Short mmCIF file of C-alpha atoms and ligand atoms in Angstrom, two decimals:
data_model
loop_
_atom_site.label_atom_id
_atom_site.label_comp_id
_atom_site.label_asym_id
_atom_site.label_seq_id
_atom_site.Cartn_x
_atom_site.Cartn_y
_atom_site.Cartn_z
CA MET A 1 0.00 0.00 0.00
CA ALA A 2 1.41 3.34 -1.00
CA GLU A 3 1.88 5.66 1.86
CA GLU A 4 -0.12 8.83 1.69
CA ALA A 5 2.03 11.81 2.39
CA VAL A 6 0.55 13.84 5.20
CA LYS A 7 0.61 17.43 4.09
CA GLU A 8 1.63 19.93 6.66
CA ILE A 9 -0.67 22.87 6.97
CA LYS A 10 1.25 26.10 7.28
CA VAL A 11 -0.65 28.60 9.32
CA ASP A 12 0.27 32.20 8.74
CA ARG A 13 -1.06 33.85 11.88
CA LYS A 14 0.45 37.21 11.14
CA HIS A 15 -1.42 37.92 7.97
CA ARG A 16 -4.86 36.77 8.95
CA LYS A 17 -7.44 39.44 8.42
CA ILE A 18 -10.27 38.02 10.45
CA GLY A 19 -8.14 36.18 12.92
CA ASN A 20 -6.49 39.43 13.76
CA ILE A 21 -9.46 40.58 15.77
CA ALA A 22 -8.57 37.86 18.27
CA PRO A 23 -6.16 35.30 16.85
CA GLU A 24 -5.30 33.93 20.23
CA LEU A 25 -8.99 33.27 20.87
CA ALA A 26 -9.66 31.52 17.59
CA ASP A 27 -6.58 29.36 18.15
CA ARG A 28 -7.92 28.30 21.50
CA CYS A 29 -10.91 26.52 19.94
CA TYR A 30 -10.71 22.85 20.83
CA THR A 31 -13.35 21.81 18.31
CA CYS A 32 -15.83 20.63 20.90
CA GLY A 33 -18.72 21.48 18.62
CA THR A 34 -20.83 23.20 21.27
CA CYS A 35 -21.30 26.12 18.91
CA ALA A 36 -22.35 24.00 15.94
CA GLY A 37 -24.62 21.82 18.05
CA GLY A 38 -26.57 24.79 19.38
CA CYS A 39 -26.61 26.86 16.22
CA PRO A 40 -29.95 26.90 14.41
CA ALA A 41 -28.14 27.74 11.17
CA THR A 42 -26.08 24.55 11.22
CA GLY A 43 -26.93 22.64 8.07
CA LEU A 44 -28.37 25.62 6.19
CA VAL A 45 -25.26 26.27 4.12
CA PRO A 46 -23.72 23.02 2.90
CA GLY A 47 -20.20 22.64 4.19
CA TRP A 48 -20.46 25.23 6.93
CA ASP A 49 -21.30 25.57 10.57
CA PRO A 50 -19.78 27.84 13.24
CA ARG A 51 -17.16 25.34 14.33
CA LYS A 52 -15.97 24.77 10.77
CA ALA A 53 -15.89 28.48 10.07
CA ILE A 54 -13.71 29.08 13.13
CA ARG A 55 -11.46 26.19 12.13
CA ALA A 56 -11.15 27.55 8.60
CA ILE A 57 -10.03 30.88 10.00
CA VAL A 58 -7.53 29.23 12.31
CA PHE A 59 -6.05 27.40 9.32
CA GLY A 60 -5.76 30.56 7.28
CA MET A 61 -8.69 29.84 4.98
CA GLU A 62 -10.47 32.99 6.00
CA GLN A 63 -11.07 34.14 2.44
CA GLU A 64 -13.23 31.08 1.90
CA VAL A 65 -15.37 32.02 4.87
CA ILE A 66 -15.63 35.62 3.65
CA ASP A 67 -16.67 34.50 0.16
CA SER A 68 -19.19 31.99 1.47
CA LYS A 69 -22.82 32.58 2.32
CA TRP A 70 -22.16 31.46 5.89
CA PRO A 71 -21.62 34.81 7.64
CA TRP A 72 -24.84 36.10 6.05
CA VAL A 73 -27.09 33.13 6.81
CA CYS A 74 -25.78 33.16 10.38
CA THR A 75 -28.10 35.68 12.06
CA LEU A 76 -25.46 36.89 14.51
CA CYS A 77 -27.75 35.69 17.26
CA GLY A 78 -24.85 35.11 19.63
CA ARG A 79 -25.86 31.71 21.02
CA CYS A 80 -22.58 30.10 20.00
CA GLN A 81 -20.51 32.85 21.54
CA TYR A 82 -22.56 32.80 24.73
CA GLN A 83 -21.97 29.08 25.22
CA CYS A 84 -18.45 28.59 23.89
CA PRO A 85 -16.42 27.09 26.75
CA MET A 86 -13.25 28.71 25.43
CA GLY A 87 -14.59 32.24 25.25
CA ILE A 88 -14.23 32.51 21.51
CA THR A 89 -16.06 35.53 20.13
CA LEU A 90 -17.75 33.73 17.25
CA MET A 91 -20.46 36.28 16.63
CA ARG A 92 -17.96 39.10 16.50
CA THR A 93 -15.78 37.04 14.19
CA PHE A 94 -18.62 36.36 11.74
CA ARG A 95 -19.57 39.99 11.70
CA ALA A 96 -15.93 40.77 10.90
CA CYS A 97 -16.29 38.36 7.95
CA ARG A 98 -19.17 40.49 6.74
CA SER A 99 -17.03 43.61 7.08
CA ALA A 100 -14.36 41.97 4.94
CA ARG A 101 -16.78 41.35 2.05
CA GLU A 102 -16.36 43.77 -0.85
CA ARG A 103 -19.13 46.30 -0.49
CA ASP A 104 -20.68 45.68 -3.91
CA LYS A 105 -20.96 41.99 -2.99
CA VAL A 106 -22.96 42.54 0.19
CA PRO A 107 -26.17 40.54 -0.37
CA GLY A 108 -29.57 42.22 -0.50
CA PRO A 109 -30.36 45.88 0.11
CA ILE A 110 -28.50 46.44 3.36
CA HIS A 111 -25.43 48.05 1.82
CA LYS A 112 -27.44 50.12 -0.67
CA GLY A 113 -29.76 51.14 2.14
CA THR A 114 -26.81 52.23 4.24
CA MET A 115 -25.53 54.40 1.39
CA MET A 116 -29.03 55.79 0.85
CA ASN A 117 -29.18 56.62 4.53
CA LEU A 118 -25.89 58.51 4.45
CA GLU A 119 -27.14 60.48 1.45
CA ARG A 120 -30.75 61.14 2.40
CA GLY A 121 -31.11 60.39 6.08
CA ASN A 122 -33.14 57.19 5.89
CA ASN A 123 -32.65 53.73 4.40
CA LEU A 124 -35.48 54.04 1.90
CA GLY A 125 -34.84 57.57 0.71
CA ILE A 126 -38.19 59.00 1.85
CA PRO A 127 -38.15 62.76 1.07
CA LYS A 128 -38.56 65.21 3.93
CA ASP A 129 -41.71 66.87 2.56
CA ASP A 130 -43.50 63.56 2.11
CA PHE A 131 -42.50 62.51 5.60
CA LEU A 132 -43.75 65.70 7.24
CA PHE A 133 -47.01 65.59 5.32
CA LEU A 134 -47.59 61.97 6.29
CA LEU A 135 -47.03 62.72 9.99
CA ALA A 136 -49.44 65.62 9.82
CA GLU A 137 -52.11 63.53 8.12
CA LEU A 138 -51.78 60.64 10.53
CA GLY A 139 -52.05 63.09 13.41
CA VAL A 140 -55.43 64.29 12.12
CA GLU A 141 -56.54 60.68 11.73
CA MET A 142 -55.70 59.97 15.34
CA GLU A 143 -57.52 63.04 16.59
CA ASN A 144 -60.66 61.94 14.77
CA ASP A 145 -60.37 58.20 15.24
CA GLU A 146 -63.85 56.74 15.66
CA GLU A 147 -63.03 54.12 18.25
CA GLN A 148 -60.48 55.99 20.31
CA PRO A 149 -60.24 59.66 19.45
CA CYS A 150 -57.16 61.49 20.73
CA PRO A 151 -58.23 65.16 20.55
CA GLY A 152 -55.24 67.48 20.65
CA PHE A 153 -52.88 64.88 19.21
CA TYR A 154 -50.30 65.84 16.59
CA VAL A 155 -46.77 64.68 15.86
CA PRO A 156 -44.34 67.21 17.30
CA VAL A 157 -41.42 67.69 14.88
CA ASP A 158 -38.05 69.20 15.90
CA LYS A 159 -39.65 70.36 19.12
CA GLU A 160 -37.22 72.28 21.27
CA GLY A 161 -37.08 71.11 24.88
CA ALA A 162 -38.82 67.79 24.26
CA ASN A 163 -38.25 65.20 26.93
CA VAL A 164 -38.08 62.19 24.60
CA ILE A 165 -36.87 62.11 20.99
CA VAL A 166 -37.92 59.06 19.00
CA THR A 167 -36.32 57.42 15.95
CA ILE A 168 -38.51 55.85 13.29
CA ASN A 169 -38.14 52.60 11.36
CA SER A 170 -38.42 53.66 7.71
CA LYS A 171 -40.52 50.63 6.81
CA GLU A 172 -43.37 52.26 8.73
CA PRO A 173 -43.73 55.59 6.93
CA PHE A 174 -42.99 53.64 3.74
CA GLY A 175 -45.47 50.79 4.02
CA GLU A 176 -47.07 50.45 7.46
CA PRO A 177 -47.79 54.02 8.56
CA ASP A 178 -50.59 53.08 10.96
CA ASP A 179 -48.12 51.07 13.05
CA MET A 180 -46.54 54.33 14.18
CA LYS A 181 -49.75 55.11 16.03
CA PHE A 182 -49.10 52.47 18.69
CA TRP A 183 -46.34 54.53 20.29
CA TRP A 184 -48.15 57.77 19.58
CA LYS A 185 -51.18 56.62 21.49
CA ILE A 186 -48.98 55.69 24.43
CA PHE A 187 -47.39 59.16 24.34
CA TYR A 188 -50.85 60.75 24.18
CA ALA A 189 -52.04 58.79 27.20
CA ALA A 190 -48.85 59.53 29.15
CA LYS A 191 -48.98 63.21 28.06
CA GLU A 192 -45.34 62.87 27.14
CA ASN A 193 -43.43 65.85 25.82
CA TRP A 194 -41.90 64.09 22.83
CA THR A 195 -40.66 64.78 19.33
CA VAL A 196 -39.43 63.34 16.03
CA SER A 197 -36.68 64.78 13.85
CA SER A 198 -37.52 66.11 10.42
CA GLU A 199 -34.21 64.73 9.12
CA ASN A 200 -31.99 61.73 9.85
CA TRP A 201 -34.76 60.08 11.84
CA GLU A 202 -33.95 56.52 10.74
CA GLY A 203 -33.82 54.03 13.60
CA VAL A 204 -32.64 51.02 11.59
CA ASN A 205 -28.86 50.89 11.46
CA TRP A 206 -28.06 48.60 8.55
CA GLY A 207 -24.35 49.38 8.92
CA LEU A 208 -24.50 47.17 11.99
CA PHE A 209 -25.59 44.23 9.85
CA SER A 210 -23.54 44.91 6.73
CA GLY A 211 -20.42 45.14 8.88
CA ASP A 212 -19.84 48.78 7.95
CA ASP A 213 -18.52 50.35 11.15
CA ALA A 214 -17.84 53.78 9.72
CA SER A 215 -21.39 54.25 8.42
CA MET A 216 -22.81 52.76 11.57
CA LYS A 217 -21.05 55.39 13.64
CA VAL A 218 -22.20 58.21 11.36
CA GLN A 219 -25.79 57.14 11.89
CA VAL A 220 -25.45 56.91 15.65
CA ALA A 221 -23.77 60.33 15.75
CA ARG A 222 -26.65 61.82 13.76
CA VAL A 223 -29.26 60.53 16.17
CA ILE A 224 -27.31 61.97 19.08
CA GLU A 225 -26.88 65.25 17.25
CA ASN A 226 -30.65 65.42 16.66
CA ALA A 227 -31.23 65.00 20.37
CA ARG A 228 -28.70 67.72 21.15
CA LYS A 229 -30.30 70.14 18.75
CA VAL A 230 -33.65 70.04 20.54
CA LYS A 231 -32.03 69.50 23.95
CA ALA A 232 -33.91 66.24 24.49
CA LYS A 233 -32.85 64.30 27.56
CA THR A 234 -33.87 60.90 26.35
CA ILE A 235 -33.48 59.07 23.04
CA LEU A 236 -35.89 56.24 22.34
CA TYR A 237 -34.95 53.72 19.64
CA PRO A 238 -38.07 51.58 19.31
CA GLU A 239 -36.43 48.85 17.28
CA MET B 1 -30.64 56.66 25.75
CA VAL B 2 -33.49 54.59 27.15
CA SER B 3 -34.88 51.23 26.12
CA ILE B 4 -38.54 50.78 25.28
CA PHE B 5 -38.91 48.54 28.34
CA ASP B 6 -37.47 51.08 30.77
CA LEU B 7 -39.72 53.79 29.40
CA LEU B 8 -42.85 51.62 29.48
CA LYS B 9 -42.05 50.51 33.01
CA GLU B 10 -41.64 54.10 34.09
CA TYR B 11 -45.02 55.03 32.59
CA ILE B 12 -46.72 52.07 34.24
CA ASP B 13 -45.08 52.39 37.66
CA SER B 14 -45.69 56.11 37.91
CA GLY B 15 -49.30 55.72 36.82
CA ARG B 16 -48.79 57.92 33.75
CA ILE B 17 -50.51 55.24 31.72
CA LYS B 18 -53.23 52.91 32.90
CA LEU B 19 -53.68 49.46 31.46
CA ASP B 20 -56.85 47.43 31.42
CA LYS B 21 -56.21 43.70 31.37
CA SER B 22 -59.74 42.90 30.28
CA LYS B 23 -59.28 44.34 26.78
CA VAL B 24 -57.22 41.47 25.38
CA GLN B 25 -58.21 38.00 26.52
CA HIS B 26 -56.12 35.50 24.63
CA THR B 27 -53.30 33.20 25.60
CA TYR B 28 -49.93 34.77 24.86
CA THR B 29 -46.21 34.11 24.91
CA VAL B 30 -43.18 36.38 24.72
CA HIS B 31 -40.33 35.96 22.26
CA ASP B 32 -36.82 37.06 23.31
CA PRO B 33 -35.09 39.17 20.65
CA CYS B 34 -31.37 38.35 20.61
CA ASN B 35 -30.50 42.01 20.75
CA TYR B 36 -32.52 42.75 23.89
CA VAL B 37 -31.59 39.63 25.78
CA ARG B 38 -28.49 37.57 24.95
CA LYS B 39 -26.55 40.21 23.02
CA SER B 40 -27.45 42.89 25.52
CA GLN B 41 -26.07 40.64 28.25
CA ILE B 42 -22.88 39.99 26.25
CA SER B 43 -22.31 43.67 25.43
CA PHE B 44 -23.69 45.52 28.45
CA GLY B 45 -23.90 42.92 31.20
CA ASP B 46 -27.65 43.27 31.55
CA ASN B 47 -30.73 42.12 29.66
CA TYR B 48 -34.46 42.66 29.25
CA GLY B 49 -35.75 39.10 29.49
CA GLU B 50 -37.61 39.66 32.77
CA LEU B 51 -38.80 43.16 32.04
CA SER B 52 -40.12 42.21 28.63
CA ARG B 53 -42.33 39.53 30.20
CA TRP B 54 -43.34 41.89 32.98
CA VAL B 55 -44.60 44.53 30.55
CA ALA B 56 -46.66 41.94 28.66
CA LYS B 57 -48.15 40.69 31.93
CA GLN B 58 -49.32 44.21 32.77
CA CYS B 59 -51.42 44.11 29.60
CA ILE B 60 -52.96 40.62 29.66
CA ASP B 61 -53.85 38.61 32.72
CA GLU B 62 -50.98 36.44 33.88
CA SER B 63 -53.17 33.33 33.92
CA LEU B 64 -53.13 33.49 30.11
CA TYR B 65 -49.35 33.68 29.90
CA ARG B 66 -47.53 30.71 28.36
CA GLU B 67 -43.75 30.52 28.76
CA MET B 68 -41.74 29.95 25.59
CA CYS B 69 -38.33 29.47 27.15
CA GLU B 70 -37.53 29.56 30.86
CA ASP B 71 -33.87 29.93 30.05
CA TYR B 72 -34.34 33.13 28.06
CA MET B 73 -30.62 33.81 27.72
CA ASN B 74 -30.49 30.76 25.49
CA ASN B 75 -33.76 31.32 23.67
CA LEU B 76 -33.62 30.85 19.91
CA CYS B 77 -33.31 33.61 17.38
CA CYS B 78 -36.47 34.15 15.28
CA GLY B 79 -34.37 33.42 12.21
CA ALA B 80 -34.43 36.91 10.73
CA GLY B 81 -31.74 38.50 12.89
CA GLY B 82 -28.59 40.18 11.66
CA GLY B 83 -30.45 41.76 8.77
CA ALA B 84 -31.63 38.37 7.46
CA TRP B 85 -35.16 39.72 7.00
CA ALA B 86 -33.80 41.88 4.20
CA MET B 87 -31.32 39.36 2.83
CA PRO B 88 -32.05 37.37 -0.34
CA TYR B 89 -31.87 34.01 1.47
CA ASP B 90 -35.56 33.45 2.15
CA GLU B 91 -35.55 29.67 2.30
CA GLU B 92 -32.65 29.61 4.74
CA ARG B 93 -34.44 32.20 6.88
CA LEU B 94 -37.65 30.17 6.95
CA THR B 95 -35.88 26.89 7.66
CA TYR B 96 -33.96 28.55 10.46
CA GLY B 97 -37.28 29.74 11.85
CA LYS B 98 -38.72 26.24 12.07
CA MET B 99 -37.26 25.88 15.53
CA LYS B 100 -39.15 29.02 16.54
CA VAL B 101 -42.28 27.54 14.96
CA ASP B 102 -41.95 24.46 17.17
CA GLN B 103 -41.42 26.58 20.26
CA ILE B 104 -44.50 28.68 19.51
CA ARG B 105 -46.64 25.62 18.86
CA ASP B 106 -45.49 24.00 22.09
CA THR B 107 -46.54 27.03 24.14
CA GLY B 108 -50.11 26.65 22.90
CA ALA B 109 -50.39 30.45 22.82
CA GLU B 110 -52.57 32.43 20.43
CA ILE B 111 -50.57 35.65 20.52
CA VAL B 112 -46.81 36.02 20.18
CA ILE B 113 -45.41 39.24 21.65
CA ALA B 114 -42.33 40.42 19.78
CA PRO B 115 -40.53 43.48 21.11
CA CYS B 116 -38.56 43.97 17.87
CA HIS B 117 -39.40 44.95 14.28
CA ASN B 118 -37.37 42.17 12.74
CA CYS B 119 -38.69 39.43 14.98
CA ARG B 120 -42.27 40.60 14.51
CA ASP B 121 -41.93 40.54 10.73
CA GLN B 122 -40.36 37.10 10.77
CA VAL B 123 -42.94 35.58 13.13
CA MET B 124 -45.95 37.31 11.54
CA LYS B 125 -45.14 37.57 7.84
CA GLY B 126 -42.47 34.90 7.53
CA LEU B 127 -43.35 31.95 9.74
CA GLY B 128 -46.99 32.92 10.35
CA ASP B 129 -47.77 33.13 6.63
CA GLU B 130 -46.23 29.72 5.96
CA PHE B 131 -48.34 28.32 8.80
CA LYS B 132 -51.50 29.91 7.40
CA LYS B 133 -50.66 28.46 3.98
CA GLY B 134 -50.53 25.07 5.69
CA ARG B 135 -46.94 24.39 4.75
CA GLU B 136 -45.47 21.26 6.21
CA GLY B 137 -43.08 21.86 9.08
CA PHE B 138 -44.72 25.17 9.98
CA ASP B 139 -47.44 24.06 12.38
CA MET B 140 -47.77 26.88 14.89
CA GLY B 141 -50.65 25.30 16.78
CA ASN B 142 -53.04 27.83 18.29
CA TYR B 143 -51.17 30.81 16.86
CA LYS B 144 -53.35 33.70 15.67
CA GLU B 145 -51.27 36.87 15.60
CA THR B 146 -48.05 38.64 16.48
CA LEU B 147 -48.01 41.95 18.32
CA TYR B 148 -45.22 44.36 19.08
CA THR B 149 -44.86 44.90 22.82
CA TRP B 150 -45.85 48.55 22.34
CA GLU B 151 -48.78 47.51 20.14
CA LEU B 152 -50.09 45.37 22.98
CA VAL B 153 -49.61 48.24 25.42
CA SER B 154 -51.52 50.59 23.13
CA MET B 155 -54.37 48.05 22.91
CA ALA B 156 -54.62 47.75 26.68
CA LEU B 157 -54.47 51.52 27.28
CA ASP B 158 -57.22 53.07 29.30
CA PHE B 159 -57.15 56.83 28.80
CA GLU B 160 -59.31 59.91 28.80
CA PRO B 161 -59.30 62.51 26.04
CA TRP B 162 -57.38 65.65 27.03
CA SER B 163 -59.04 68.66 28.60
CA GLU B 164 -60.23 71.61 26.51
CA ALA B 165 -57.28 73.72 27.66
CA GLU B 166 -54.76 71.02 26.77
CA ILE B 167 -56.31 70.53 23.36
CA GLU B 168 -56.23 74.24 22.67
CA ALA B 169 -52.57 74.52 23.67
CA ALA B 170 -51.64 71.54 21.51
CA HIS B 171 -53.50 72.98 18.51
CA ALA B 172 -51.64 76.25 18.85
CA GLU B 173 -48.29 74.43 18.95
CA ARG B 174 -49.29 72.29 16.02
CA ASP B 175 -50.37 75.26 13.90
CA ALA B 176 -47.10 77.06 14.61
CA GLN B 177 -45.17 73.96 13.62
CA PHE B 178 -47.11 73.50 10.36
CA GLU B 179 -46.53 77.16 9.56
CA ARG B 180 -42.78 76.82 10.22
CA ASP B 181 -42.48 73.64 8.14
CA GLY B 182 -44.82 74.73 5.35
CA VAL B 183 -47.20 71.83 5.93
CA GLU B 184 -50.65 72.43 4.49
CA LEU B 185 -53.41 69.93 5.07
CA GLU B 186 -56.63 70.09 3.11
CA GLU B 187 -59.46 71.37 5.22
CA GLU B 188 -62.05 68.83 6.26
CA GLU B 189 -65.43 69.77 4.99
S1 SF4 C 301 -17.82 26.09 21.07
FE1 SF4 C 301 -15.91 27.25 21.06
S2 SF4 C 301 -14.32 25.75 21.53
FE2 SF4 C 301 -16.15 24.59 20.96
S3 SF4 C 301 -15.91 24.25 18.71
FE3 SF4 C 301 -17.10 26.12 18.96
S4 SF4 C 301 -15.58 27.77 18.91
FE4 SF4 C 301 -14.48 25.86 19.31
S1 SF4 C 302 -24.42 33.68 15.93
FE1 SF4 C 302 -24.53 32.64 13.96
S2 SF4 C 302 -23.18 30.90 14.18
FE2 SF4 C 302 -23.61 31.61 16.23
S3 SF4 C 302 -25.39 30.39 16.90
FE3 SF4 C 302 -26.18 32.28 16.03
S4 SF4 C 302 -26.60 31.77 13.88
FE4 SF4 C 302 -25.22 30.18 14.69
#
């Protein structure tokens, strides 16, 4: 029987991109499989599960993980990381894989939405005038609601000195406007002094999911700036 | 920065809002969004598992509550986290959610409370629609609907319309705002 030559795997720790966020942690993995066993995404992408992805990174095959669907089908739910006996930051690692994807290869609308947000202040590009008009109209609807009228209700915009400033999920003004009334009714009942920004009001931070840290920070800074402008004490992100 | 749960708790504890538990009378369960529970614990050392259940129990009688997962730090993701709701991998997202489907069925609850936009969309429009279509592997048992936590609160609200003086003051503020922003609504006839 011919002897199979065992190939030595050369691991180049220095030049790992992903591993660099915590190479010592990834190397500590002892392949117990706790992560893969408890991961609901195991089996969804043939060839991958969290344990294998960590192993691939340890062995310097990080580009294969980055190019695969794995980091995107993983929902970054954090179960693996929470249970890993070796303290390996799997969730953080898989998000770093997303960051390492070329931006034009980010699946779905989350990168485009992030760019749209930077340009126009919300992920779906809803123009300011349309937004303000919609809020005004919905306010009138709530005042005159047949079942539960809220006389005196309107949506305060850019209101100086408001106590609470609220972000909005752009899917609501875009497609489910009535769902904004749930919070509004609560504010009406509580007689809260609240407000919404006329610009940069988006509450969904897709940079978080696309792995785009720079854009993510811009969005957070904008929300904080909006609160500063009206001197609001409290920011509510109803996500 | 305040979480929705902290704010709702403050309103309830201080009596700023009053909730009437007789308005909704269905069995219910509470889903744990990864971001508010496990990931909050990982990042900030605290989580909203308890508080999220507490708020729901202020809205519907506790006898109708059905636990989904005692060990909420290890509860399962809805399947649409990490932006997956928007991602083009629908079948993977639905298959992932089958574990959530089983959990929901096993609670026997009619209403699922989801304190997160993503989770609500996945449970209601993702998993719930497959169940209503009768798709195999998506049996959600007694399931009827999904509500946001704040949607449930708004349904249970017991409130009085404002006083004449409050209404007048609000109208004046509103008119000034519309004037400033150039918002013109058509007059009701
Ligand atoms: S749980 Fe941790 S130690 Fe175990 S295989 Fe996964 S990453 Fe490695
Ligand atoms: S974070 Fe990703 S890999 Fe880890 S358990 Fe959740 S879905 Fe699986």
